[in-house]
CSV table of C-alpha atoms in Angstrom, one decimal:
chain,number,residue,atom,x,y,z
A,1,MET,CA,-0.8,3.4,-8.0
A,2,ARG,CA,-1.4,-0.4,-7.7
A,3,LEU,CA,-5.0,-1.3,-7.1
A,4,ASP,CA,-4.3,-3.3,-3.9
A,5,HIS,CA,-2.3,-0.4,-2.5
A,6,ARG,CA,-5.2,1.9,-3.3
A,7,VAL,CA,-7.6,-0.4,-1.5
A,8,ILE,CA,-5.3,-0.7,1.6
A,9,LEU,CA,-4.8,3.1,1.6
A,10,GLY,CA,-8.6,3.5,1.9
A,11,LEU,CA,-8.8,1.1,4.8
A,12,ILE,CA,-6.3,2.8,7.1
A,13,ARG,CA,-7.2,6.0,9.0
A,14,ALA,CA,-5.0,9.0,9.1
A,15,HIS,CA,-2.3,9.1,11.9
A,16,ALA,CA,-2.7,5.4,12.7
A,17,SER,CA,0.2,3.2,13.9
A,18,VAL,CA,1.0,0.6,11.2
A,19,LEU,CA,3.3,-2.4,11.1
A,20,ASP,CA,3.9,-3.9,7.6
A,21,LEU,CA,5.1,-7.5,7.8
A,22,GLY,CA,7.1,-8.5,4.8
A,23,CYS,CA,7.1,-4.9,3.5
A,24,GLY,CA,9.4,-5.6,0.5
A,25,GLY,CA,11.0,-2.4,-0.8
A,26,GLY,CA,8.6,-0.2,1.2
A,27,GLU,CA,6.3,1.1,-1.6
A,28,LEU,CA,3.1,0.6,0.4
A,29,LEU,CA,4.6,1.8,3.7
A,30,TYR,CA,6.0,4.9,2.0
A,31,LEU,CA,2.6,5.6,0.4
A,32,LEU,CA,0.8,5.3,3.8
A,33,ILE,CA,3.2,7.7,5.5
A,34,LYS,CA,2.9,10.2,2.6
A,35,GLU,CA,-0.9,10.1,2.1
A,36,LYS,CA,-2.2,9.2,5.6
A,37,ASN,CA,0.7,10.4,7.8
A,38,VAL,CA,0.8,7.1,9.6
A,39,ARG,CA,3.4,6.1,12.2
A,40,GLY,CA,4.7,3.2,10.2
A,41,GLN,CA,7.4,0.6,10.5
A,42,GLY,CA,8.2,-2.6,8.6
A,43,ILE,CA,9.8,-6.0,9.0
A,44,GLU,CA,11.6,-7.5,6.0
A,45,ILE,CA,14.0,-10.5,5.6
A,46,ASP,CA,15.5,-9.6,2.2
A,47,GLU,CA,18.5,-7.2,2.8
A,48,GLN,CA,18.3,-5.8,-0.8
A,49,GLU,CA,14.7,-4.8,-0.1
A,50,ILE,CA,15.7,-3.2,3.2
A,51,TYR,CA,18.3,-1.0,1.4
A,52,LYS,CA,15.4,0.2,-0.8
A,53,CYS,CA,13.4,1.0,2.3
A,54,VAL,CA,16.3,2.9,3.9
A,55,ALA,CA,16.7,4.9,0.7
A,56,LYS,CA,13.0,6.0,1.2
A,57,GLY,CA,13.7,7.0,4.8
A,58,LEU,CA,11.6,4.2,6.2
A,59,ASN,CA,11.9,2.6,9.6
A,60,VAL,CA,12.3,-1.0,8.7
A,61,PHE,CA,13.9,-3.8,10.7
A,62,HIS,CA,15.6,-6.9,9.3
A,63,GLY,CA,13.8,-9.9,10.6
A,64,ASP,CA,11.9,-13.1,9.8
A,65,ILE,CA,8.1,-12.7,10.5
A,66,ASP,CA,8.0,-16.5,11.1
A,67,SER,CA,9.9,-15.8,14.3
A,68,GLY,CA,6.9,-14.0,15.7
A,69,LEU,CA,6.1,-10.7,17.3
A,70,SER,CA,6.8,-11.5,20.9
A,71,GLU,CA,8.6,-8.1,21.4
A,72,TYR,CA,5.3,-6.3,20.8
A,73,LYS,CA,2.6,-6.0,23.4
A,74,ASP,CA,-1.0,-6.8,22.7
A,75,LYS,CA,-2.7,-4.3,20.5
A,76,SER,CA,0.5,-2.3,19.9
A,77,PHE,CA,-0.6,-1.2,16.4
A,78,ASP,CA,-3.8,0.1,15.0
A,79,TYR,CA,-3.1,-2.0,11.8
A,80,ILE,CA,-0.8,-4.8,10.9
A,81,ILE,CA,-0.4,-5.5,7.2
A,82,LEU,CA,0.3,-8.8,5.6
A,83,ASN,CA,0.0,-7.9,1.9
A,84,GLN,CA,1.4,-10.6,-0.5
A,85,SER,CA,3.4,-12.1,2.3
A,86,LEU,CA,1.1,-14.4,4.3
A,87,GLN,CA,1.3,-17.1,1.6
A,88,GLN,CA,5.1,-17.1,1.9
A,89,VAL,CA,5.6,-17.8,5.6
A,90,ASN,CA,6.3,-21.2,7.0
A,91,HIS,CA,3.9,-21.1,9.9
A,92,LEU,CA,0.9,-19.3,8.6
A,93,GLU,CA,-1.4,-19.9,11.6
A,94,ASN,CA,1.2,-18.7,14.1
A,95,VAL,CA,2.0,-15.6,12.1
A,96,LEU,CA,-1.7,-14.7,11.7
A,97,LYS,CA,-2.5,-15.4,15.3
A,98,ASP,CA,0.4,-13.2,16.5
A,99,ALA,CA,-0.6,-10.4,14.1
A,100,LEU,CA,-4.2,-10.5,15.5
A,101,ARG,CA,-2.8,-10.3,19.0
A,102,ALA,CA,-0.4,-7.4,18.4
A,103,GLY,CA,-2.7,-5.4,16.1
A,104,LYS,CA,-6.1,-4.0,16.6
A,105,LYS,CA,-6.9,-4.8,13.0
A,106,VAL,CA,-5.0,-6.9,10.4
A,107,ILE,CA,-5.1,-6.4,6.7
A,108,VAL,CA,-4.3,-9.5,4.7
A,109,GLY,CA,-3.8,-9.6,0.9
A,110,PHE,CA,-2.9,-12.7,-1.1
A,111,PRO,CA,-3.1,-14.1,-4.7
A,112,ASN,CA,-6.2,-16.3,-5.3
A,113,PHE,CA,-5.1,-19.7,-6.4
A,114,ALA,CA,-8.6,-20.5,-7.6
A,115,TYR,CA,-8.5,-17.8,-10.3
A,116,TYR,CA,-10.1,-19.2,-13.4
A,117,LYS,CA,-7.0,-18.8,-15.6
A,118,GLY,CA,-5.0,-20.9,-13.2
A,119,ARG,CA,-7.8,-23.5,-13.2
A,120,LEU,CA,-7.7,-23.7,-17.0
A,121,GLN,CA,-3.9,-24.2,-17.0
A,122,ILE,CA,-4.2,-27.1,-14.6
A,123,PHE,CA,-7.1,-28.6,-16.5
A,124,PHE,CA,-5.9,-28.3,-20.0
A,125,GLN,CA,-2.1,-28.3,-19.6
A,126,GLY,CA,-1.7,-30.3,-16.4
A,127,LYS,CA,0.8,-27.8,-15.1
A,128,THR,CA,1.2,-25.6,-12.0
A,129,PRO,CA,-0.4,-22.3,-13.1
A,130,VAL,CA,1.5,-19.1,-13.9
A,131,THR,CA,-0.7,-16.0,-13.9
A,132,GLY,CA,-0.4,-12.3,-13.3
A,133,SER,CA,-0.9,-12.8,-9.6
A,134,LEU,CA,1.1,-16.0,-9.5
A,135,PRO,CA,4.0,-15.2,-11.8
A,136,TYR,CA,6.5,-17.7,-10.7
A,137,GLN,CA,7.4,-21.2,-12.1
A,138,TRP,CA,6.8,-24.0,-9.6
A,139,TYR,CA,10.6,-24.4,-9.0
A,140,GLU,CA,11.3,-20.8,-8.1
A,141,THR,CA,8.1,-19.6,-6.3
A,142,PRO,CA,8.4,-18.0,-2.9
A,143,ASN,CA,4.8,-19.1,-2.1
A,144,LEU,CA,4.4,-21.9,0.4
A,145,HIS,CA,0.6,-21.8,0.7
A,146,PHE,CA,-1.7,-21.9,-2.3
A,147,LEU,CA,-5.0,-20.7,-0.9
A,148,SER,CA,-8.1,-19.4,-2.5
A,149,ILE,CA,-10.5,-16.7,-1.4
A,150,SER,CA,-13.0,-19.3,-0.3
A,151,ASP,CA,-10.3,-21.1,1.6
A,152,PHE,CA,-9.5,-18.0,3.6
A,153,ILE,CA,-13.1,-17.2,4.4
A,154,SER,CA,-13.6,-20.8,5.6
A,155,TYR,CA,-10.5,-20.5,7.7
A,156,CYS,CA,-11.7,-17.3,9.3
A,157,ARG,CA,-15.0,-18.9,10.1
A,158,LEU,CA,-13.3,-21.9,11.6
A,159,LYS,CA,-11.0,-19.9,13.8
A,160,LYS,CA,-13.7,-17.3,14.7
A,161,ILE,CA,-11.8,-14.5,13.1
A,162,LYS,CA,-14.1,-11.6,12.2
A,163,ILE,CA,-14.0,-10.4,8.5
A,164,GLU,CA,-14.8,-6.7,8.7
A,165,GLN,CA,-14.4,-5.9,5.1
A,166,SER,CA,-13.3,-7.8,2.0
A,167,PHE,CA,-12.2,-6.7,-1.5
A,168,TYR,CA,-11.7,-8.9,-4.6
A,169,LEU,CA,-9.4,-7.6,-7.4
A,170,ASN,CA,-8.0,-8.3,-10.8
A,171,GLU,CA,-5.2,-6.1,-12.2
A,172,ARG,CA,-7.5,-3.2,-13.1
A,173,ARG,CA,-10.7,-3.3,-11.1
A,174,LYS,CA,-12.7,-4.7,-8.2
A,175,ILE,CA,-14.6,-7.9,-8.8
A,176,ILE,CA,-18.2,-8.3,-7.5
A,177,LEU,CA,-19.6,-11.5,-9.0
A,178,PHE,CA,-18.1,-14.9,-8.3
A,179,PRO,CA,-14.8,-13.5,-6.8
A,180,ASN,CA,-13.3,-17.0,-6.1
A,181,LEU,CA,-13.4,-17.6,-9.8
A,182,PHE,CA,-12.7,-14.2,-11.3
A,183,ALA,CA,-10.6,-12.3,-8.8
A,184,GLN,CA,-6.8,-12.6,-9.0
A,185,ALA,CA,-6.4,-11.5,-5.4
A,186,GLY,CA,-8.3,-10.9,-2.2
A,187,ILE,CA,-7.8,-8.3,0.5
A,188,PHE,CA,-9.4,-8.7,3.9
A,189,LEU,CA,-9.7,-6.4,7.0
A,190,ILE,CA,-9.9,-8.8,9.9
A,191,SER,CA,-9.9,-8.7,13.7
A,192,GLY,CA,-9.9,-11.3,16.5
A,193,GLU,CA,-13.5,-10.9,17.3
A,194,LYS,CA,-16.1,-13.6,16.4
A,195,ASN,CA,-16.7,-13.8,12.7
A,196,GLN,CA,-20.0,-13.0,11.1
A,197,PRO,CA,-21.0,-15.5,8.3
A,198,GLU,CA,-20.0,-14.4,4.9
A,199,LYS,CA,-21.0,-15.9,1.5
A,200,ILE,CA,-19.3,-15.5,-1.8
């Protein structure tokens, strides 16, 4: 099991209602239904990925999460997940704001652009970094926003978004010290309540 999936699995309570935005082939959604018996559905834009979801028996709709969640009432879901998808949307602020409206809690996971291996590639090679968490060349990347863990924490503080829990990961383990430097990815459990100061 992927480490980020294991962390997210631990954040979600059994029998909860879950919407996975940009759910890909449905691996996480399938895991949540199997292990936590959640009432889950997903939204995905890639038709080939939707076929994979259908093969798993998942309830997934074809749609662009940039179009918003206007069809869902406030707090329609216990959790809305944006794992490895937030950095790929055009209108990040609108998507995040809508997720916080439609979900009681939002789980956000993204690659950390400030990971030290990426910094070294920029410094010594002068090239856009390619790492385990950022595996694409600059000309083929689906990522539109290159944010760091510190960027996201600062953003939440600015927008008065409450960070309830945070986890910093590399491929094999959680990172405790200097996560903005040593973590390949961050996972945050957030809500629309006023944020408490957090230091890293």
